[in-house]
PDB file of C-alpha atoms in Angstrom:
ATOM      1  CA  UNK A   1     122.575  98.915  91.062  1.00 44.00           C
ATOM      2  CA  UNK A   2     119.720  99.835  93.402  1.00 47.00           C
ATOM      3  CA  UNK A   3     118.132 102.873  90.854  1.00 48.00           C
ATOM      4  CA  UNK A   4     118.100  99.720  88.703  1.00 53.00           C
ATOM      5  CA  UNK A   5     115.922  97.819  90.478  1.00 54.00           C
ATOM      6  CA  UNK A   6     113.182  99.611  92.369  1.00 57.00           C
ATOM      7  CA  UNK A   7     110.913 101.387  90.828  1.00 59.00           C
ATOM      8  CA  UNK A   8     110.948 105.748  90.638  1.00 66.00           C
ATOM      9  CA  UNK A   9     108.826 106.414  93.818  1.00 59.00           C
ATOM     10  CA  UNK A  10     111.347 103.765  96.100  1.00 63.00           C
ATOM     11  CA  UNK A  11     114.772 105.632  94.202  1.00 68.00           C
ATOM     12  CA  UNK A  12     113.565 108.955  95.109  1.00 68.00           C
ATOM     13  CA  UNK A  13     113.130 107.946  98.995  1.00 67.00           C
ATOM     14  CA  UNK A  14     116.304 106.247  99.246  1.00 70.00           C
ATOM     15  CA  UNK A  15     117.890 109.270  97.679  1.00 78.00           C
ATOM     16  CA  UNK A  16     117.146 111.959  99.561  1.00 81.00           C
ATOM     17  CA  UNK A  17     116.940 109.830 102.856  1.00 81.00           C
ATOM     18  CA  UNK A  18     119.785 107.876 102.877  1.00 83.00           C
ATOM     19  CA  UNK A  19     122.459 110.778 103.177  1.00 88.00           C
ATOM     20  CA  UNK A  20     120.380 111.498 106.476  1.00 90.00           C
ATOM     21  CA  UNK A  21     120.305 108.261 107.088  1.00 90.00           C
ATOM     22  CA  UNK A  22     124.339 107.827 107.088  1.00 91.00           C
ATOM     23  CA  UNK A  23     124.324 111.159 108.581  1.00 94.00           C
ATOM     24  CA  UNK A  24     122.145 110.207 111.589  1.00 96.00           C
ATOM     25  CA  UNK A  25     124.091 107.457 112.693  1.00 96.00           C
ATOM     26  CA  UNK A  26     127.968 108.883 112.322  1.00 96.00           C
ATOM     27  CA  UNK A  27     126.629 111.797 114.699  1.00 96.00           C
ATOM     28  CA  UNK A  28     125.271 109.358 117.209  1.00 96.00           C
ATOM     29  CA  UNK A  29     128.417 106.291 116.487  1.00 96.00           C
ATOM     30  CA  UNK A  30     131.219 108.133 115.283  1.00 95.00           C
ATOM     31  CA  UNK A  31     132.070 108.249 111.748  1.00 93.00           C
ATOM     32  CA  UNK A  32     132.891 105.228 109.647  1.00 90.00           C
ATOM     33  CA  UNK A  33     136.073 106.115 108.152  1.00 83.00           C
ATOM     34  CA  UNK A  34     134.994 104.533 105.121  1.00 81.00           C
ATOM     35  CA  UNK A  35     132.227 105.122 102.144  1.00 81.00           C
ATOM     36  CA  UNK A  36     129.956 101.763 102.622  1.00 80.00           C
ATOM     37  CA  UNK A  37     128.361 100.077  98.835  1.00 76.00           C
ATOM     38  CA  UNK A  38     124.909  99.268  98.781  1.00 73.00           C
ATOM     39  CA  UNK A  39     124.152  96.591  96.797  1.00 70.00           C
ATOM     40  CA  UNK A  40     120.201  95.387  95.969  1.00 70.00           C
ATOM     41  CA  UNK A  41     119.409  92.672  93.873  1.00 69.00           C
ATOM     42  CA  UNK A  42     115.842  90.630  92.788  1.00 71.00           C
ATOM     43  CA  UNK A  43     115.067  87.034  91.760  1.00 75.00           C
ATOM     44  CA  UNK A  44     112.124  86.395  90.120  1.00 74.00           C
ATOM     45  CA  UNK A  45     110.609  82.433  91.898  1.00 74.00           C
ATOM     46  CA  UNK A  46     107.513  81.059  90.477  1.00 73.00           C
ATOM     47  CA  UNK A  47     107.233  78.548  93.364  1.00 74.00           C
ATOM     48  CA  UNK A  48     104.865  81.389  95.336  1.00 69.00           C
ATOM     49  CA  UNK A  49     107.483  82.389  97.875  1.00 72.00           C
ATOM     50  CA  UNK A  50     108.045  85.954  98.657  1.00 70.00           C
ATOM     51  CA  UNK A  51     110.336  87.662 100.723  1.00 67.00           C
ATOM     52  CA  UNK A  52     113.959  89.657 101.254  1.00 67.00           C
ATOM     53  CA  UNK A  53     116.799  89.049 103.030  1.00 72.00           C
ATOM     54  CA  UNK A  54     119.570  91.482 103.813  1.00 72.00           C
ATOM     55  CA  UNK A  55     123.150  91.322 105.263  1.00 73.00           C
ATOM     56  CA  UNK A  56     126.482  93.066 105.659  1.00 72.00           C
ATOM     57  CA  UNK A  57     130.244  92.025 105.204  1.00 72.00           C
ATOM     58  CA  UNK A  58     132.814  95.493 105.692  1.00 75.00           C
ATOM     59  CA  UNK A  59     132.234  98.241 104.178  1.00 76.00           C
ATOM     60  CA  UNK A  60     129.396  96.439 102.371  1.00 76.00           C
ATOM     61  CA  UNK A  61     125.091  96.113 102.675  1.00 76.00           C
ATOM     62  CA  UNK A  62     123.383  93.692 100.588  1.00 75.00           C
ATOM     63  CA  UNK A  63     119.968  93.507 100.086  1.00 74.00           C
ATOM     64  CA  UNK A  64     117.919  90.815  98.257  1.00 74.00           C
ATOM     65  CA  UNK A  65     114.501  90.256  97.151  1.00 71.00           C
ATOM     66  CA  UNK A  66     113.052  87.302  95.773  1.00 76.00           C
ATOM     67  CA  UNK A  67     109.071  86.888  94.260  1.00 74.00           C
ATOM     68  CA  UNK A  68     106.866  87.755  91.468  1.00 73.00           C
ATOM     69  CA  UNK A  69     108.172  90.830  90.225  1.00 67.00           C
ATOM     70  CA  UNK A  70     105.106  92.561  90.910  1.00 68.00           C
ATOM     71  CA  UNK A  71     106.820  92.346  94.941  1.00 65.00           C
ATOM     72  CA  UNK A  72     109.105  95.253  94.391  1.00 63.00           C
ATOM     73  CA  UNK A  73     106.696  97.049  92.718  1.00 67.00           C
ATOM     74  CA  UNK A  74     104.697  96.681  96.012  1.00 69.00           C
ATOM     75  CA  UNK A  75     107.223  97.803  98.084  1.00 72.00           C
ATOM     76  CA  UNK A  76     105.984  99.765 101.159  1.00 77.00           C
ATOM     77  CA  UNK A  77     108.467 102.719 101.383  1.00 76.00           C
ATOM     78  CA  UNK A  78     108.415 102.719 105.444  1.00 82.00           C
ATOM     79  CA  UNK A  79     109.066  99.265 105.061  1.00 81.00           C
ATOM     80  CA  UNK A  80     112.239  99.361 102.977  1.00 80.00           C
ATOM     81  CA  UNK A  81     114.127 102.206 105.241  1.00 84.00           C
ATOM     82  CA  UNK A  82     113.503 100.133 107.916  1.00 87.00           C
ATOM     83  CA  UNK A  83     115.046  97.739 106.367  1.00 85.00           C
ATOM     84  CA  UNK A  84     118.043  99.625 105.083  1.00 86.00           C
ATOM     85  CA  UNK A  85     118.362 101.485 108.614  1.00 90.00           C
ATOM     86  CA  UNK A  86     118.417  98.245 110.022  1.00 92.00           C
ATOM     87  CA  UNK A  87     121.202  97.041 107.566  1.00 89.00           C
ATOM     88  CA  UNK A  88     123.239 100.517 107.774  1.00 91.00           C
ATOM     89  CA  UNK A  89     123.087  99.944 111.844  1.00 94.00           C
ATOM     90  CA  UNK A  90     124.955  97.128 111.876  1.00 93.00           C
ATOM     91  CA  UNK A  91     127.869  98.448 110.069  1.00 93.00           C
ATOM     92  CA  UNK A  92     127.968 101.356 112.828  1.00 95.00           C
ATOM     93  CA  UNK A  93     127.747  98.585 115.591  1.00 96.00           C
ATOM     94  CA  UNK A  94     131.503  97.825 114.456  1.00 94.00           C
ATOM     95  CA  UNK A  95     133.064  94.888 116.226  1.00 94.00           C
ATOM     96  CA  UNK A  96     130.385  94.264 119.028  1.00 95.00           C
ATOM     97  CA  UNK A  97     128.208  93.000 116.090  1.00 93.00           C
ATOM     98  CA  UNK A  98     130.032  89.659 115.073  1.00 92.00           C
ATOM     99  CA  UNK A  99     128.831  87.692 118.302  1.00 94.00           C
ATOM    100  CA  UNK A 100     130.283  84.371 119.043  1.00 92.00           C
ATOM    101  CA  UNK A 101     127.414  82.476 120.449  1.00 93.00           C
ATOM    102  CA  UNK A 102     123.860  82.025 118.607  1.00 93.00           C
ATOM    103  CA  UNK A 103     122.450  82.668 121.884  1.00 93.00           C
ATOM    104  CA  UNK A 104     123.903  86.298 122.298  1.00 96.00           C
ATOM    105  CA  UNK A 105     122.197  87.271 118.868  1.00 96.00           C
ATOM    106  CA  UNK A 106     119.313  89.774 120.477  1.00 97.00           C
ATOM    107  CA  UNK A 107     121.928  91.942 121.124  1.00 97.00           C
ATOM    108  CA  UNK A 108     122.936  92.671 117.935  1.00 96.00           C
ATOM    109  CA  UNK A 109     119.826  92.576 116.268  1.00 97.00           C
ATOM    110  CA  UNK A 110     117.870  94.029 118.792  1.00 98.00           C
ATOM    111  CA  UNK A 111     120.238  96.721 118.997  1.00 98.00           C
ATOM    112  CA  UNK A 112     120.205  97.166 114.923  1.00 97.00           C
ATOM    113  CA  UNK A 113     116.229  97.278 115.058  1.00 97.00           C
ATOM    114  CA  UNK A 114     115.939  99.648 118.198  1.00 98.00           C
ATOM    115  CA  UNK A 115     118.926 101.969 116.656  1.00 97.00           C
ATOM    116  CA  UNK A 116     116.819 101.809 113.131  1.00 95.00           C
ATOM    117  CA  UNK A 117     113.750 102.881 114.645  1.00 96.00           C
ATOM    118  CA  UNK A 118     115.334 106.180 116.133  1.00 97.00           C
ATOM    119  CA  UNK A 119     116.772 106.625 113.030  1.00 95.00           C
ATOM    120  CA  UNK A 120     113.799 106.582 111.058  1.00 92.00           C
ATOM    121  CA  UNK A 121     111.568 108.503 113.818  1.00 93.00           C
ATOM    122  CA  UNK A 122     114.403 111.491 113.885  1.00 94.00           C
ATOM    123  CA  UNK A 123     114.419 111.420 109.831  1.00 91.00           C
ATOM    124  CA  UNK A 124     110.503 110.015 109.152  1.00 87.00           C
ATOM    125  CA  UNK A 125     108.751 111.153 112.708  1.00 88.00           C
ATOM    126  CA  UNK A 126     105.272 109.290 112.324  1.00 87.00           C
ATOM    127  CA  UNK A 127     105.493 106.652 114.756  1.00 90.00           C
ATOM    128  CA  UNK A 128     107.003 103.948 112.913  1.00 91.00           C
ATOM    129  CA  UNK A 129     108.988 102.612 115.886  1.00 94.00           C
ATOM    130  CA  UNK A 130     106.391 102.188 117.713  1.00 94.00           C
ATOM    131  CA  UNK A 131     103.855 100.135 115.906  1.00 94.00           C
ATOM    132  CA  UNK A 132     107.415  98.053 115.530  1.00 95.00           C
ATOM    133  CA  UNK A 133     107.887  97.626 119.142  1.00 97.00           C
ATOM    134  CA  UNK A 134     104.154  96.653 119.234  1.00 97.00           C
ATOM    135  CA  UNK A 135     105.060  93.967 116.842  1.00 96.00           C
ATOM    136  CA  UNK A 136     107.636  92.736 119.005  1.00 97.00           C
ATOM    137  CA  UNK A 137     106.008  92.435 122.000  1.00 97.00           C
ATOM    138  CA  UNK A 138     103.286  90.116 120.221  1.00 97.00           C
ATOM    139  CA  UNK A 139     105.682  87.938 118.495  1.00 97.00           C
ATOM    140  CA  UNK A 140     108.224  87.689 121.517  1.00 97.00           C
ATOM    141  CA  UNK A 141     105.836  86.911 124.035  1.00 97.00           C
ATOM    142  CA  UNK A 142     103.820  84.537 121.642  1.00 97.00           C
ATOM    143  CA  UNK A 143     107.410  82.439 120.731  1.00 97.00           C
ATOM    144  CA  UNK A 144     108.135  82.657 124.803  1.00 97.00           C
ATOM    145  CA  UNK A 145     104.988  81.378 125.726  1.00 95.00           C
ATOM    146  CA  UNK A 146     105.842  78.358 123.709  1.00 91.00           C
ATOM    147  CA  UNK A 147     109.217  78.093 125.067  1.00 93.00           C
ATOM    148  CA  UNK A 148     109.826  80.035 127.952  1.00 96.00           C
ATOM    149  CA  UNK A 149     113.725  79.670 128.029  1.00 96.00           C
ATOM    150  CA  UNK A 150     115.029  82.005 126.218  1.00 96.00           C
ATOM    151  CA  UNK A 151     117.710  79.010 124.254  1.00 94.00           C
ATOM    152  CA  UNK A 152     114.449  76.810 122.944  1.00 95.00           C
ATOM    153  CA  UNK A 153     112.369  79.772 121.624  1.00 96.00           C
ATOM    154  CA  UNK A 154     115.129  81.217 120.193  1.00 96.00           C
ATOM    155  CA  UNK A 155     116.150  78.088 118.575  1.00 95.00           C
ATOM    156  CA  UNK A 156     112.723  77.239 117.189  1.00 95.00           C
ATOM    157  CA  UNK A 157     112.387  80.505 115.980  1.00 96.00           C
ATOM    158  CA  UNK A 158     115.659  82.774 114.861  1.00 95.00           C
ATOM    159  CA  UNK A 159     113.301  85.862 114.904  1.00 96.00           C
ATOM    160  CA  UNK A 160     113.195  85.555 118.898  1.00 97.00           C
ATOM    161  CA  UNK A 161     116.844  87.444 118.409  1.00 97.00           C
ATOM    162  CA  UNK A 162     115.237  90.219 116.763  1.00 97.00           C
ATOM    163  CA  UNK A 163     111.546  91.151 118.752  1.00 98.00           C
ATOM    164  CA  UNK A 164     112.822  89.905 122.157  1.00 98.00           C
ATOM    165  CA  UNK A 165     116.265  92.015 121.707  1.00 98.00           C
ATOM    166  CA  UNK A 166     114.096  94.962 120.374  1.00 98.00           C
ATOM    167  CA  UNK A 167     112.185  94.937 123.384  1.00 98.00           C
ATOM    168  CA  UNK A 168     115.435  94.600 125.950  1.00 98.00           C
ATOM    169  CA  UNK A 169     117.183  97.432 124.043  1.00 98.00           C
ATOM    170  CA  UNK A 170     114.184  99.497 124.738  1.00 97.00           C
ATOM    171  CA  UNK A 171     113.723  98.399 128.353  1.00 97.00           C
ATOM    172  CA  UNK A 172     117.617  99.402 128.649  1.00 97.00           C
ATOM    173  CA  UNK A 173     117.146 102.678 126.988  1.00 97.00           C
ATOM    174  CA  UNK A 174     114.559 103.516 129.313  1.00 96.00           C
ATOM    175  CA  UNK A 175     116.439 103.020 132.396  1.00 95.00           C
ATOM    176  CA  UNK A 176     119.136 104.454 130.991  1.00 96.00           C
ATOM    177  CA  UNK A 177     117.475 108.201 130.709  1.00 95.00           C
ATOM    178  CA  UNK A 178     115.509 107.126 133.982  1.00 93.00           C
ATOM    179  CA  UNK A 179     118.107 107.261 135.222  1.00 89.00           C
ATOM    180  CA  UNK A 180     120.219 110.430 133.489  1.00 90.00           C
ATOM    181  CA  UNK A 181     122.981 107.953 132.183  1.00 90.00           C
ATOM    182  CA  UNK A 182     124.874 107.260 128.974  1.00 96.00           C
ATOM    183  CA  UNK A 183     123.335 107.461 126.113  1.00 97.00           C
ATOM    184  CA  UNK A 184     122.218 103.912 124.339  1.00 97.00           C
ATOM    185  CA  UNK A 185     124.581 105.068 121.455  1.00 97.00           C
ATOM    186  CA  UNK A 186     127.545 105.514 124.207  1.00 97.00           C
ATOM    187  CA  UNK A 187     126.502 102.174 125.855  1.00 98.00           C
ATOM    188  CA  UNK A 188     126.907 100.202 122.633  1.00 98.00           C
ATOM    189  CA  UNK A 189     130.472 102.324 121.996  1.00 97.00           C
ATOM    190  CA  UNK A 190     131.949 101.021 125.209  1.00 97.00           C
ATOM    191  CA  UNK A 191     130.602  97.470 124.572  1.00 98.00           C
ATOM    192  CA  UNK A 192     132.377  97.583 121.178  1.00 96.00           C
ATOM    193  CA  UNK A 193     135.363  99.106 121.952  1.00 96.00           C
ATOM    194  CA  UNK A 194     135.726  96.694 124.713  1.00 95.00           C
ATOM    195  CA  UNK A 195     135.573  94.076 122.010  1.00 96.00           C
ATOM    196  CA  UNK A 196     138.055  95.767 119.254  1.00 95.00           C
ATOM    197  CA  UNK A 197     140.505  95.818 122.159  1.00 96.00           C
ATOM    198  CA  UNK A 198     140.217  91.519 122.005  1.00 95.00           C
ATOM    199  CA  UNK A 199     137.367  90.974 124.310  1.00 96.00           C
ATOM    200  CA  UNK A 200     134.366  88.109 122.705  1.00 95.00           C
ATOM    201  CA  UNK A 201     132.054  89.914 121.828  1.00 96.00           C
ATOM    202  CA  UNK A 202     128.769  88.922 123.471  1.00 95.00           C
ATOM    203  CA  UNK A 203     126.366  89.073 126.351  1.00 94.00           C
ATOM    204  CA  UNK A 204     128.969  88.605 128.399  1.00 95.00           C
ATOM    205  CA  UNK A 205     131.209  92.120 127.451  1.00 96.00           C
ATOM    206  CA  UNK A 206     127.827  94.432 126.813  1.00 97.00           C
ATOM    207  CA  UNK A 207     126.220  93.504 130.372  1.00 97.00           C
ATOM    208  CA  UNK A 208     130.070  94.122 131.811  1.00 96.00           C
ATOM    209  CA  UNK A 209     129.502  97.443 129.671  1.00 97.00           C
ATOM    210  CA  UNK A 210     126.344  97.958 131.058  1.00 97.00           C
ATOM    211  CA  UNK A 211     127.043  97.309 134.268  1.00 96.00           C
ATOM    212  CA  UNK A 212     127.844 100.473 136.281  1.00 96.00           C
ATOM    213  CA  UNK A 213     124.680 102.247 134.153  1.00 97.00           C
ATOM    214  CA  UNK A 214     121.801 100.178 135.190  1.00 96.00           C
ATOM    215  CA  UNK A 215     119.944  98.706 137.699  1.00 95.00           C
ATOM    216  CA  UNK A 216     121.465  95.186 139.283  1.00 95.00           C
ATOM    217  CA  UNK A 217     118.259  93.281 138.894  1.00 96.00           C
ATOM    218  CA  UNK A 218     118.088  93.889 135.636  1.00 96.00           C
ATOM    219  CA  UNK A 219     122.026  93.567 135.306  1.00 97.00           C
ATOM    220  CA  UNK A 220     121.272  89.973 136.703  1.00 97.00           C
ATOM    221  CA  UNK A 221     118.335  89.413 134.559  1.00 97.00           C
ATOM    222  CA  UNK A 222     120.610  89.489 131.512  1.00 97.00           C
ATOM    223  CA  UNK A 223     122.957  87.462 132.887  1.00 96.00           C
ATOM    224  CA  UNK A 224     120.895  84.979 133.294  1.00 96.00           C
ATOM    225  CA  UNK A 225     119.084  85.355 130.039  1.00 96.00           C
ATOM    226  CA  UNK A 226     119.986  82.316 128.267  1.00 91.00           C
ATOM    227  CA  UNK A 227     120.819  79.912 131.315  1.00 94.00           C
ATOM    228  CA  UNK A 228     117.917  76.714 130.861  1.00 93.00           C
ATOM    229  CA  UNK A 229     116.341  77.758 134.363  1.00 93.00           C
ATOM    230  CA  UNK A 230     116.034  81.203 133.891  1.00 96.00           C
ATOM    231  CA  UNK A 231     112.137  82.104 132.424  1.00 96.00           C
ATOM    232  CA  UNK A 232     112.786  84.779 129.809  1.00 97.00           C
ATOM    233  CA  UNK A 233     109.329  85.091 129.337  1.00 97.00           C
ATOM    234  CA  UNK A 234     108.435  86.219 132.670  1.00 96.00           C
ATOM    235  CA  UNK A 235     111.692  88.532 132.630  1.00 97.00           C
ATOM    236  CA  UNK A 236     110.786  90.298 129.134  1.00 97.00           C
ATOM    237  CA  UNK A 237     106.398  90.031 130.213  1.00 97.00           C
ATOM    238  CA  UNK A 238     108.069  92.508 133.413  1.00 95.00           C
ATOM    239  CA  UNK A 239     110.012  94.919 130.657  1.00 95.00           C
ATOM    240  CA  UNK A 240     107.260  95.300 128.682  1.00 95.00           C
ATOM    241  CA  UNK A 241     104.468  95.813 131.350  1.00 94.00           C
ATOM    242  CA  UNK A 242     106.885  98.693 133.155  1.00 91.00           C
ATOM    243  CA  UNK A 243     107.309 100.115 129.625  1.00 83.00           C
ATOM    244  CA  UNK A 244     103.522 100.312 128.225  1.00 76.00           C
TER     245      UNK A 244
END
């Protein structure tokens, strides 16, 4: 289906790199045990709107573009690969991605973006993850400057879960590396295994899994992130400064 939708140059990129993407995640996070299906679609609209949507269901990835036909022809190869990498990462997040509270969405969206970036750099090393982190810094901090309370900011702009989440997961990974601890993939799998065993997916279980491996100050801040009295702006601004 995707071959009928995408221009030839993009078909080539996907046919070459998607298998590598699956191999990357299988190596880092374990085999899925099934072969997922990929569905791509396009709808023409004449009201000036242009964009895309993506999502996953058990064993399936869905991608949809809308706008004028030229939208498909103009798709950037790197952005397309990033998009697919993000959705594939969701599959490998398994039960850990099924967060119950919307306020906890930064866990799976931020991690999916970060995992996508790591996969991208492994397959097509060109500094794309660094670009995405810079973009996330601008987007996250701009939103938090208007609404320093995370819940308020994310309700106004759900994109906060992606941008701020990416920065938080990036900072967590750096702390794990600084302490020569487990990998970010192992941490995710520990958290996801708790969910598989019956624990509710969300910040509480993620922090519980991370607690033995991260500084106590970071753990406390993660626990407070969605509380109304906590300044997410100060917390994430410091994360950005420490990782610049």
